[in-house]
C-alpha cells in the first residue's frame, strides 16, 4: 500500500491519548516541543453537546440506557468495550481474558471510576516481602514528588490518614458518606476493617479557573461537561493546546507499527486513517507509546525490522509477558432497614464516598497480597434493569414473589435503595506465563495482526478471593443485612472475575535495570532503542491493590521530564 | 407431510408473515424516520445509524402489540401516578425486541402460547377474554417458585414481559417521579439529611467532620501548606 508522507517533523510522536499519553502531551508541549498525538478513536470533548450524555434521562433513549451499544450502558463514556467490531482478539487454550478498549480522545479516562490511589512504599517492593514476583527498580520516594504534582495539577479529594502504605497527598476535602455507606462503615469497623473517605479525582473545591467544580450528579462515568472530574482530554490535552502548545491531534488513526532507521532508532509511526483507510507516516525524534499495556505490546511486536527481528524492544522476549490485571470479586446485600426509605437527592460524586484500603498483614494469611473494598448502592437514577424482578426480595420477608397489578408499584418503591454491594479489588502476582502475543492467524479490519491471550489465575488469587467473600459476609451480617447469592466455591474460583474484567491490565513491557529481564528502564525507555518510551501501564512491575491511573500519571510526568532533559543533552 | 407440502407451507408461512408485517406498520414511514430525532443524547454517528435502522423496522405485528399492551396494563394498571402508555412501554418493548434479538422467539412464542391456552380454556383469544378470565391466566403464570431449579416456559415468558414492563415504566418520566428519585440535576451534596440519619440511628463521626467539604468554601481556590494540609 502506498504510504502518504507527512512533511511535518515532530519532536515527539505520542501514540494514545489516555492518562499516560495525555500527561506526556501536557508536559512535553508545555516545554515548547512539537507534539503529534495519534489516537485510534474520534475527537471527544465532554463539553460538546453533540457528544454529551451527562444529565440525560433514561427515557431520552429508546433503549432506556441498556448496554447494547456500550458495555456499561449507552450513556457510559467509552466508545468501544470488551468487543469491538472489526478489531478481534483471540484466546489460547482455556483462557478467558476480557480486553476492554475505549477508542476516543482521552481513552478510558472518560469513564473510569476516578479512584486515585498512590502506590505505597511496600507496593514497589513486593518481592522483598514475600519472595514473589519482582521489585520495581524505583521506590515510593522516586515517585512521591510526581504524585504531589499530579495531585495539585489534576485534583483529588481524600483525607490525611497517616497510613504507611496509603501515602497521603495534597487532598481536596471529601464528601460526606451516603446512608448505605454509613451502614457499611458500621459493619466493617465492627470486624476491624479500616474505613476511610475515598480518594477520587473529582473537584470538590476550585482548583483553577479553567475547570468547574463538582455539582454532584454522580455521573463521572459519562465524563463531566464542566471538567469537574479528571479525563485526559479535558484536563491535560485541551489545557496544553490552550496554553499555546504545539499539539497536533491525529484522530481516527490506528497505529500499525513504529518505524526505525538503519541504526535501529525510531523515526516515527505508520498509521491507518480509519476514514479513508489509507496508510500514513508521521515522523518524530522521539516516539512515546501510550496505547494501553496490551495495545502497546501489540504495536511493538508488530514492529519487526532487520534491526529488531523479534519486534521492537523485544530482545528480552518479554514484550507481552507478565500481563496481569487486578483481581476482582463482588457480592450484594439486601439491608431490610433500608426498605421504604425517605427520599432525598443522594447522587453525590461519581462513585463511593468511602472505602476500605487493605487493612491486614499477609504474613498471617494464606495468600500473599492484599485487596481494597469498594462500596456501592443508594438512591441512584433508574436505568434499564431497574424494576426487574420487582419483588424477588419478598422471599426474605416471607411474602409472595411475582404477581401482577399495582402491588408491584409498591414493591419497587419499597425496595428502592435497599440493596448495596461490595467489590474487592486486589493484587495478583505477575507471572511470565500470563501473556499476550501476536496471533499469526488473524488480522483486524485494518490488516494489522491481532493479539491472543494466555492467562490463568493461581491459588494466590483464588485464596484472596475466598477471603474477600468471607469478609463481605461478615460485614453484611454486622450491618444487619442479608447476603444475596450463593457463596462462590472452588468450582468457580471463589468468584474471581475473568482476568481483564477489572480493566487494570498492566505489566506487558515491565521496567527493570537488567535488559535481559525487563523491557524498559526506570525512565520507561526501551532498553533496546533509546528514543522510544512507554508511558501507559505496560512498565508496571506489579499492580498493587490500588488503581493504576495515579501511578501511570506520575510515571508519565517523570518520564516526560527525562525526555526533555535527554533531548537537551542531545542524548536521543 | 411430504417435502413438497412442507415447502408450500413454508412459502405460505413466509408470505403471510410478509403481508402481516406490511399491514402492521401503521405509522407512515415519515413518522418513523422522524422518531430518531426524538432521541438526542450524545450517540456516535454509528450508534445513531444503528438506532435509526431499528426504529425503521417493525418486529411485532399489530395483534402482538395489542396483546403486549393488554398484558402491560394487567401488570401495571393505570393509576393517578401514571400508565404504561404514557410511559411509552409498548414502544420500548418493540424496540428492545429488535435491540436484543435473543428475546424475539420467547416473546413471540409466549404470546402464541397465551392464545392457545385461552382458546383451550375459554374458547377465545387472550385479547377477547374478560378481565377476570385474563386474571385467571395470569394467576397460573405470574408466580415463579423461588425455590425451584427451573421455571416453566410460560412462567419465564411472563417474568420477561413483567421485567420489560416494570423497567419501561420506572425509567419513564412518570415512573421516575413515582419512585421519588430526586437527582440528575446540579446541586450541592452536604450529607444525608439530619432526620434521615436520626431515623436510622446514624451520625457522622466527630473525628471525620474536619475531613469533609465545607460547601461554603467550595469556590475558594484550593491551597495547601507544605505538609499537605488544606488551608483555603
PDB file of C-alpha atoms in Angstrom, chain B:
ATOM      1  CA  UNK B   1     -46.157 -34.095   5.430  1.00  0.00           C
ATOM      2  CA  UNK B   2     -44.067 -34.696   2.309  1.00  0.00           C
ATOM      3  CA  UNK B   3     -41.322 -32.392   1.189  1.00  0.00           C
ATOM      4  CA  UNK B   4     -43.433 -30.603  -1.409  1.00  0.00           C
ATOM      5  CA  UNK B   5     -46.129 -29.861   1.164  1.00  0.00           C
ATOM      6  CA  UNK B   6     -43.631 -28.590   3.659  1.00  0.00           C
ATOM      7  CA  UNK B   7     -42.085 -26.285   1.066  1.00  0.00           C
ATOM      8  CA  UNK B   8     -45.502 -24.977   0.177  1.00  0.00           C
ATOM      9  CA  UNK B   9     -46.435 -24.347   3.779  1.00  0.00           C
ATOM     10  CA  UNK B  10     -43.122 -22.642   4.434  1.00  0.00           C
ATOM     11  CA  UNK B  11     -43.774 -20.475   1.434  1.00  0.00           C
ATOM     12  CA  UNK B  12     -47.274 -19.643   2.566  1.00  0.00           C
ATOM     13  CA  UNK B  13     -45.986 -19.018   6.037  1.00  0.00           C
ATOM     14  CA  UNK B  14     -43.452 -16.523   4.878  1.00  0.00           C
ATOM     15  CA  UNK B  15     -45.938 -14.901   2.509  1.00  0.00           C
ATOM     16  CA  UNK B  16     -48.440 -14.493   5.280  1.00  0.00           C
ATOM     17  CA  UNK B  17     -45.742 -13.186   7.553  1.00  0.00           C
ATOM     18  CA  UNK B  18     -44.711 -10.671   4.973  1.00  0.00           C
ATOM     19  CA  UNK B  19     -48.236  -9.462   4.471  1.00  0.00           C
ATOM     20  CA  UNK B  20     -48.810  -9.212   8.178  1.00  0.00           C
ATOM     21  CA  UNK B  21     -45.644  -7.197   8.620  1.00  0.00           C
ATOM     22  CA  UNK B  22     -46.635  -4.817   5.854  1.00  0.00           C
ATOM     23  CA  UNK B  23     -50.043  -4.215   7.326  1.00  0.00           C
ATOM     24  CA  UNK B  24     -48.846  -3.776  10.882  1.00  0.00           C
ATOM     25  CA  UNK B  25     -46.626  -0.831  10.059  1.00  0.00           C
ATOM     26  CA  UNK B  26     -49.382   1.526  10.998  1.00  0.00           C
ATOM     27  CA  UNK B  27     -47.295   4.666  11.209  1.00  0.00           C
ATOM     28  CA  UNK B  28     -46.338   6.302   7.932  1.00  0.00           C
ATOM     29  CA  UNK B  29     -42.681   5.870   7.050  1.00  0.00           C
ATOM     30  CA  UNK B  30     -42.037   9.553   7.504  1.00  0.00           C
ATOM     31  CA  UNK B  31     -43.186   9.389  11.121  1.00  0.00           C
ATOM     32  CA  UNK B  32     -40.824   6.518  11.793  1.00  0.00           C
ATOM     33  CA  UNK B  33     -37.933   8.422  10.316  1.00  0.00           C
ATOM     34  CA  UNK B  34     -38.871  11.343  12.471  1.00  0.00           C
ATOM     35  CA  UNK B  35     -38.636   9.170  15.574  1.00  0.00           C
ATOM     36  CA  UNK B  36     -34.879   9.173  15.567  1.00  0.00           C
ATOM     37  CA  UNK B  37     -34.934  12.893  16.211  1.00  0.00           C
ATOM     38  CA  UNK B  38     -36.947  12.393  19.374  1.00  0.00           C
ATOM     39  CA  UNK B  39     -33.810  10.906  20.883  1.00  0.00           C
ATOM     40  CA  UNK B  40     -30.781  13.151  21.304  1.00  0.00           C
ATOM     41  CA  UNK B  41     -28.246  12.013  23.814  1.00  0.00           C
ATOM     42  CA  UNK B  42     -24.697  12.028  22.593  1.00  0.00           C
ATOM     43  CA  UNK B  43     -24.618   8.975  20.398  1.00  0.00           C
ATOM     44  CA  UNK B  44     -21.815   8.441  17.922  1.00  0.00           C
ATOM     45  CA  UNK B  45     -22.842   8.627  14.244  1.00  0.00           C
ATOM     46  CA  UNK B  46     -22.602   4.819  14.087  1.00  0.00           C
ATOM     47  CA  UNK B  47     -24.857   4.406  17.106  1.00  0.00           C
ATOM     48  CA  UNK B  48     -27.332   6.856  15.649  1.00  0.00           C
ATOM     49  CA  UNK B  49     -27.424   4.976  12.352  1.00  0.00           C
ATOM     50  CA  UNK B  50     -27.985   1.705  14.188  1.00  0.00           C
ATOM     51  CA  UNK B  51     -30.848   3.160  16.211  1.00  0.00           C
ATOM     52  CA  UNK B  52     -32.379   4.635  13.087  1.00  0.00           C
ATOM     53  CA  UNK B  53     -32.252   1.239  11.448  1.00  0.00           C
ATOM     54  CA  UNK B  54     -34.037  -0.390  14.399  1.00  0.00           C
ATOM     55  CA  UNK B  55     -36.625   2.368  14.638  1.00  0.00           C
ATOM     56  CA  UNK B  56     -37.475   1.847  10.993  1.00  0.00           C
ATOM     57  CA  UNK B  57     -38.080  -1.860  11.415  1.00  0.00           C
ATOM     58  CA  UNK B  58     -41.170  -3.448  12.874  1.00  0.00           C
ATOM     59  CA  UNK B  59     -40.905  -6.741  14.743  1.00  0.00           C
ATOM     60  CA  UNK B  60     -44.235  -7.283  16.471  1.00  0.00           C
ATOM     61  CA  UNK B  61     -47.461  -7.469  14.477  1.00  0.00           C
ATOM     62  CA  UNK B  62     -50.362  -5.226  15.394  1.00  0.00           C
ATOM     63  CA  UNK B  63     -52.132  -8.060  17.183  1.00  0.00           C
ATOM     64  CA  UNK B  64     -48.987  -8.968  19.091  1.00  0.00           C
ATOM     65  CA  UNK B  65     -48.566  -5.367  20.171  1.00  0.00           C
ATOM     66  CA  UNK B  66     -52.211  -5.277  21.266  1.00  0.00           C
ATOM     67  CA  UNK B  67     -51.527  -8.291  23.444  1.00  0.00           C
ATOM     68  CA  UNK B  68     -48.374  -6.708  24.865  1.00  0.00           C
ATOM     69  CA  UNK B  69     -50.318  -3.545  25.656  1.00  0.00           C
ATOM     70  CA  UNK B  70     -53.042  -5.597  27.351  1.00  0.00           C
ATOM     71  CA  UNK B  71     -50.510  -7.591  29.373  1.00  0.00           C
ATOM     72  CA  UNK B  72     -48.731  -4.377  30.332  1.00  0.00           C
ATOM     73  CA  UNK B  73     -51.967  -2.890  31.609  1.00  0.00           C
ATOM     74  CA  UNK B  74     -52.683  -6.008  33.638  1.00  0.00           C
ATOM     75  CA  UNK B  75     -49.187  -5.935  35.122  1.00  0.00           C
ATOM     76  CA  UNK B  76     -49.352  -2.220  35.923  1.00  0.00           C
ATOM     77  CA  UNK B  77     -52.931  -0.928  35.709  1.00  0.00           C
ATOM     78  CA  UNK B  78     -53.053   2.825  35.133  1.00  0.00           C
ATOM     79  CA  UNK B  79     -53.495   4.969  38.218  1.00  0.00           C
ATOM     80  CA  UNK B  80     -53.010   8.618  39.193  1.00  0.00           C
ATOM     81  CA  UNK B  81     -49.206   8.220  39.109  1.00  0.00           C
ATOM     82  CA  UNK B  82     -49.083   7.095  35.514  1.00  0.00           C
ATOM     83  CA  UNK B  83     -49.845   4.479  32.905  1.00  0.00           C
ATOM     84  CA  UNK B  84     -47.701   2.212  30.797  1.00  0.00           C
ATOM     85  CA  UNK B  85     -48.969   4.017  27.707  1.00  0.00           C
ATOM     86  CA  UNK B  86     -47.789   7.403  28.955  1.00  0.00           C
ATOM     87  CA  UNK B  87     -44.505   5.723  29.837  1.00  0.00           C
ATOM     88  CA  UNK B  88     -44.077   4.510  26.261  1.00  0.00           C
ATOM     89  CA  UNK B  89     -43.804   0.899  27.405  1.00  0.00           C
ATOM     90  CA  UNK B  90     -45.206  -0.784  24.250  1.00  0.00           C
ATOM     91  CA  UNK B  91     -42.835   1.220  22.019  1.00  0.00           C
ATOM     92  CA  UNK B  92     -39.966   0.390  24.381  1.00  0.00           C
ATOM     93  CA  UNK B  93     -40.723  -3.348  24.204  1.00  0.00           C
ATOM     94  CA  UNK B  94     -40.982  -3.195  20.416  1.00  0.00           C
ATOM     95  CA  UNK B  95     -37.570  -1.517  20.337  1.00  0.00           C
ATOM     96  CA  UNK B  96     -35.943  -3.957  22.766  1.00  0.00           C
ATOM     97  CA  UNK B  97     -37.132  -6.944  20.732  1.00  0.00           C
ATOM     98  CA  UNK B  98     -35.010  -5.592  17.874  1.00  0.00           C
ATOM     99  CA  UNK B  99     -32.174  -4.431  20.100  1.00  0.00           C
ATOM    100  CA  UNK B 100     -31.966  -7.823  21.883  1.00  0.00           C
ATOM    101  CA  UNK B 101     -32.974 -10.265  19.125  1.00  0.00           C
ATOM    102  CA  UNK B 102     -32.368 -13.144  21.547  1.00  0.00           C
ATOM    103  CA  UNK B 103     -35.729 -12.420  23.232  1.00  0.00           C
ATOM    104  CA  UNK B 104     -37.725 -12.469  19.994  1.00  0.00           C
ATOM    105  CA  UNK B 105     -38.623 -16.142  19.931  1.00  0.00           C
ATOM    106  CA  UNK B 106     -39.516 -16.272  23.607  1.00  0.00           C
ATOM    107  CA  UNK B 107     -41.724 -13.195  23.249  1.00  0.00           C
ATOM    108  CA  UNK B 108     -43.455 -14.306  20.065  1.00  0.00           C
ATOM    109  CA  UNK B 109     -43.821 -17.887  21.261  1.00  0.00           C
ATOM    110  CA  UNK B 110     -45.128 -16.813  24.637  1.00  0.00           C
ATOM    111  CA  UNK B 111     -47.736 -14.574  23.028  1.00  0.00           C
ATOM    112  CA  UNK B 112     -48.806 -17.507  20.837  1.00  0.00           C
ATOM    113  CA  UNK B 113     -48.981 -19.759  23.872  1.00  0.00           C
ATOM    114  CA  UNK B 114     -51.327 -17.290  25.565  1.00  0.00           C
ATOM    115  CA  UNK B 115     -53.856 -17.604  22.743  1.00  0.00           C
ATOM    116  CA  UNK B 116     -53.644 -21.370  22.508  1.00  0.00           C
ATOM    117  CA  UNK B 117     -54.097 -21.589  26.259  1.00  0.00           C
ATOM    118  CA  UNK B 118     -57.139 -19.293  26.369  1.00  0.00           C
ATOM    119  CA  UNK B 119     -58.589 -20.949  23.288  1.00  0.00           C
ATOM    120  CA  UNK B 120     -58.466 -24.289  25.022  1.00  0.00           C
ATOM    121  CA  UNK B 121     -59.796 -22.917  28.297  1.00  0.00           C
ATOM    122  CA  UNK B 122     -62.248 -20.238  27.255  1.00  0.00           C
ATOM    123  CA  UNK B 123     -62.729 -20.839  23.548  1.00  0.00           C
ATOM    124  CA  UNK B 124     -61.335 -17.457  22.507  1.00  0.00           C
ATOM    125  CA  UNK B 125     -58.132 -15.491  22.087  1.00  0.00           C
ATOM    126  CA  UNK B 126     -56.492 -13.865  25.102  1.00  0.00           C
ATOM    127  CA  UNK B 127     -57.372 -10.368  23.954  1.00  0.00           C
ATOM    128  CA  UNK B 128     -61.068 -11.297  23.731  1.00  0.00           C
ATOM    129  CA  UNK B 129     -61.189 -12.760  27.240  1.00  0.00           C
ATOM    130  CA  UNK B 130     -62.832 -10.854  30.051  1.00  0.00           C
ATOM    131  CA  UNK B 131     -60.563  -9.206  32.598  1.00  0.00           C
ATOM    132  CA  UNK B 132     -61.496 -11.900  35.059  1.00  0.00           C
ATOM    133  CA  UNK B 133     -60.511 -14.636  32.612  1.00  0.00           C
ATOM    134  CA  UNK B 134     -57.258 -12.855  31.878  1.00  0.00           C
ATOM    135  CA  UNK B 135     -56.518 -12.706  35.601  1.00  0.00           C
ATOM    136  CA  UNK B 136     -57.132 -16.443  35.779  1.00  0.00           C
ATOM    137  CA  UNK B 137     -54.453 -16.975  33.149  1.00  0.00           C
ATOM    138  CA  UNK B 138     -52.013 -14.676  34.911  1.00  0.00           C
ATOM    139  CA  UNK B 139     -52.606 -16.428  38.208  1.00  0.00           C
ATOM    140  CA  UNK B 140     -51.167 -19.538  36.571  1.00  0.00           C
ATOM    141  CA  UNK B 141     -48.040 -17.928  35.202  1.00  0.00           C
ATOM    142  CA  UNK B 142     -47.230 -14.889  37.349  1.00  0.00           C
ATOM    143  CA  UNK B 143     -45.850 -16.642  40.419  1.00  0.00           C
ATOM    144  CA  UNK B 144     -42.481 -18.314  39.914  1.00  0.00           C
ATOM    145  CA  UNK B 145     -41.446 -20.708  42.646  1.00  0.00           C
ATOM    146  CA  UNK B 146     -38.345 -19.076  44.175  1.00  0.00           C
ATOM    147  CA  UNK B 147     -37.056 -22.466  45.347  1.00  0.00           C
ATOM    148  CA  UNK B 148     -37.480 -24.300  42.037  1.00  0.00           C
ATOM    149  CA  UNK B 149     -34.431 -25.089  39.920  1.00  0.00           C
ATOM    150  CA  UNK B 150     -36.202 -24.240  36.681  1.00  0.00           C
ATOM    151  CA  UNK B 151     -39.400 -22.440  35.749  1.00  0.00           C
ATOM    152  CA  UNK B 152     -41.895 -23.441  33.062  1.00  0.00           C
ATOM    153  CA  UNK B 153     -41.688 -21.575  29.780  1.00  0.00           C
ATOM    154  CA  UNK B 154     -44.960 -19.704  30.331  1.00  0.00           C
ATOM    155  CA  UNK B 155     -43.719 -18.538  33.741  1.00  0.00           C
ATOM    156  CA  UNK B 156     -40.421 -17.454  32.232  1.00  0.00           C
ATOM    157  CA  UNK B 157     -42.245 -15.691  29.428  1.00  0.00           C
ATOM    158  CA  UNK B 158     -44.395 -13.767  31.853  1.00  0.00           C
ATOM    159  CA  UNK B 159     -41.386 -12.844  34.001  1.00  0.00           C
ATOM    160  CA  UNK B 160     -39.701 -11.449  30.895  1.00  0.00           C
ATOM    161  CA  UNK B 161     -42.751  -9.360  29.975  1.00  0.00           C
ATOM    162  CA  UNK B 162     -43.120  -8.188  33.568  1.00  0.00           C
ATOM    163  CA  UNK B 163     -39.456  -7.163  33.696  1.00  0.00           C
ATOM    164  CA  UNK B 164     -39.754  -5.208  30.464  1.00  0.00           C
ATOM    165  CA  UNK B 165     -42.972  -3.525  31.579  1.00  0.00           C
ATOM    166  CA  UNK B 166     -41.589  -2.642  35.017  1.00  0.00           C
ATOM    167  CA  UNK B 167     -38.298  -1.294  33.752  1.00  0.00           C
ATOM    168  CA  UNK B 168     -40.025   0.531  30.908  1.00  0.00           C
ATOM    169  CA  UNK B 169     -42.296   2.220  33.382  1.00  0.00           C
ATOM    170  CA  UNK B 170     -39.747   3.029  36.079  1.00  0.00           C
ATOM    171  CA  UNK B 171     -37.317   4.531  33.559  1.00  0.00           C
ATOM    172  CA  UNK B 172     -40.054   6.825  32.206  1.00  0.00           C
ATOM    173  CA  UNK B 173     -40.724  10.348  33.382  1.00  0.00           C
ATOM    174  CA  UNK B 174     -43.845   9.269  35.287  1.00  0.00           C
ATOM    175  CA  UNK B 175     -42.163   6.206  36.783  1.00  0.00           C
ATOM    176  CA  UNK B 176     -39.118   8.132  37.976  1.00  0.00           C
ATOM    177  CA  UNK B 177     -41.397  10.687  39.584  1.00  0.00           C
ATOM    178  CA  UNK B 178     -43.426   7.967  41.248  1.00  0.00           C
ATOM    179  CA  UNK B 179     -40.273   6.281  42.527  1.00  0.00           C
ATOM    180  CA  UNK B 180     -39.238   9.564  44.098  1.00  0.00           C
ATOM    181  CA  UNK B 181     -35.778   9.811  42.563  1.00  0.00           C
ATOM    182  CA  UNK B 182     -34.653  13.400  43.076  1.00  0.00           C
ATOM    183  CA  UNK B 183     -31.289  13.663  41.410  1.00  0.00           C
ATOM    184  CA  UNK B 184     -29.877  14.146  37.912  1.00  0.00           C
ATOM    185  CA  UNK B 185     -29.594  17.870  38.420  1.00  0.00           C
ATOM    186  CA  UNK B 186     -26.880  20.223  39.606  1.00  0.00           C
ATOM    187  CA  UNK B 187     -26.918  20.521  43.391  1.00  0.00           C
ATOM    188  CA  UNK B 188     -24.659  20.621  46.411  1.00  0.00           C
ATOM    189  CA  UNK B 189     -24.343  17.419  48.455  1.00  0.00           C
ATOM    190  CA  UNK B 190     -23.888  18.065  52.131  1.00  0.00           C
ATOM    191  CA  UNK B 191     -24.632  14.675  53.570  1.00  0.00           C
ATOM    192  CA  UNK B 192     -27.669  12.623  54.493  1.00  0.00           C
ATOM    193  CA  UNK B 193     -30.475  14.834  55.874  1.00  0.00           C
ATOM    194  CA  UNK B 194     -30.414  15.046  59.652  1.00  0.00           C
ATOM    195  CA  UNK B 195     -33.856  13.498  60.174  1.00  0.00           C
ATOM    196  CA  UNK B 196     -32.927  10.530  57.988  1.00  0.00           C
ATOM    197  CA  UNK B 197     -29.751   9.957  59.972  1.00  0.00           C
ATOM    198  CA  UNK B 198     -31.783  10.068  63.133  1.00  0.00           C
ATOM    199  CA  UNK B 199     -34.360   7.592  61.786  1.00  0.00           C
ATOM    200  CA  UNK B 200     -31.568   5.135  61.108  1.00  0.00           C
ATOM    201  CA  UNK B 201     -29.691   5.755  64.315  1.00  0.00           C
ATOM    202  CA  UNK B 202     -26.715   7.025  62.337  1.00  0.00           C
ATOM    203  CA  UNK B 203     -24.496  10.075  62.662  1.00  0.00           C
ATOM    204  CA  UNK B 204     -21.304  11.428  61.198  1.00  0.00           C
ATOM    205  CA  UNK B 205     -18.268  10.711  63.390  1.00  0.00           C
ATOM    206  CA  UNK B 206     -16.988  13.838  65.080  1.00  0.00           C
ATOM    207  CA  UNK B 207     -13.458  12.784  64.150  1.00  0.00           C
ATOM    208  CA  UNK B 208     -14.463  12.666  60.488  1.00  0.00           C
ATOM    209  CA  UNK B 209     -16.063  16.107  60.321  1.00  0.00           C
ATOM    210  CA  UNK B 210     -12.829  18.038  59.547  1.00  0.00           C
ATOM    211  CA  UNK B 211     -12.260  15.764  56.535  1.00  0.00           C
ATOM    212  CA  UNK B 212     -15.438  16.876  54.821  1.00  0.00           C
ATOM    213  CA  UNK B 213     -16.116  19.632  52.320  1.00  0.00           C
ATOM    214  CA  UNK B 214     -17.113  22.974  53.757  1.00  0.00           C
ATOM    215  CA  UNK B 215     -19.558  23.774  50.971  1.00  0.00           C
ATOM    216  CA  UNK B 216     -19.467  27.498  51.755  1.00  0.00           C
ATOM    217  CA  UNK B 217     -15.819  27.490  50.646  1.00  0.00           C
ATOM    218  CA  UNK B 218     -16.117  25.284  47.579  1.00  0.00           C
ATOM    219  CA  UNK B 219     -15.436  28.221  45.290  1.00  0.00           C
ATOM    220  CA  UNK B 220     -12.264  29.334  47.104  1.00  0.00           C
ATOM    221  CA  UNK B 221      -9.136  28.304  45.236  1.00  0.00           C
ATOM    222  CA  UNK B 222      -7.515  25.261  46.867  1.00  0.00           C
ATOM    223  CA  UNK B 223      -4.223  25.916  48.667  1.00  0.00           C
ATOM    224  CA  UNK B 224      -2.121  23.748  50.951  1.00  0.00           C
ATOM    225  CA  UNK B 225       0.682  24.208  53.427  1.00  0.00           C
ATOM    226  CA  UNK B 226       3.896  22.248  52.997  1.00  0.00           C
ATOM    227  CA  UNK B 227       2.529  19.309  54.962  1.00  0.00           C
ATOM    228  CA  UNK B 228      -0.376  18.984  52.542  1.00  0.00           C
ATOM    229  CA  UNK B 229      -2.967  20.487  54.876  1.00  0.00           C
ATOM    230  CA  UNK B 230      -5.702  22.344  53.028  1.00  0.00           C
ATOM    231  CA  UNK B 231      -5.590  25.975  54.132  1.00  0.00           C
ATOM    232  CA  UNK B 232      -8.306  27.576  51.992  1.00  0.00           C
TER     233      UNK B 232
END
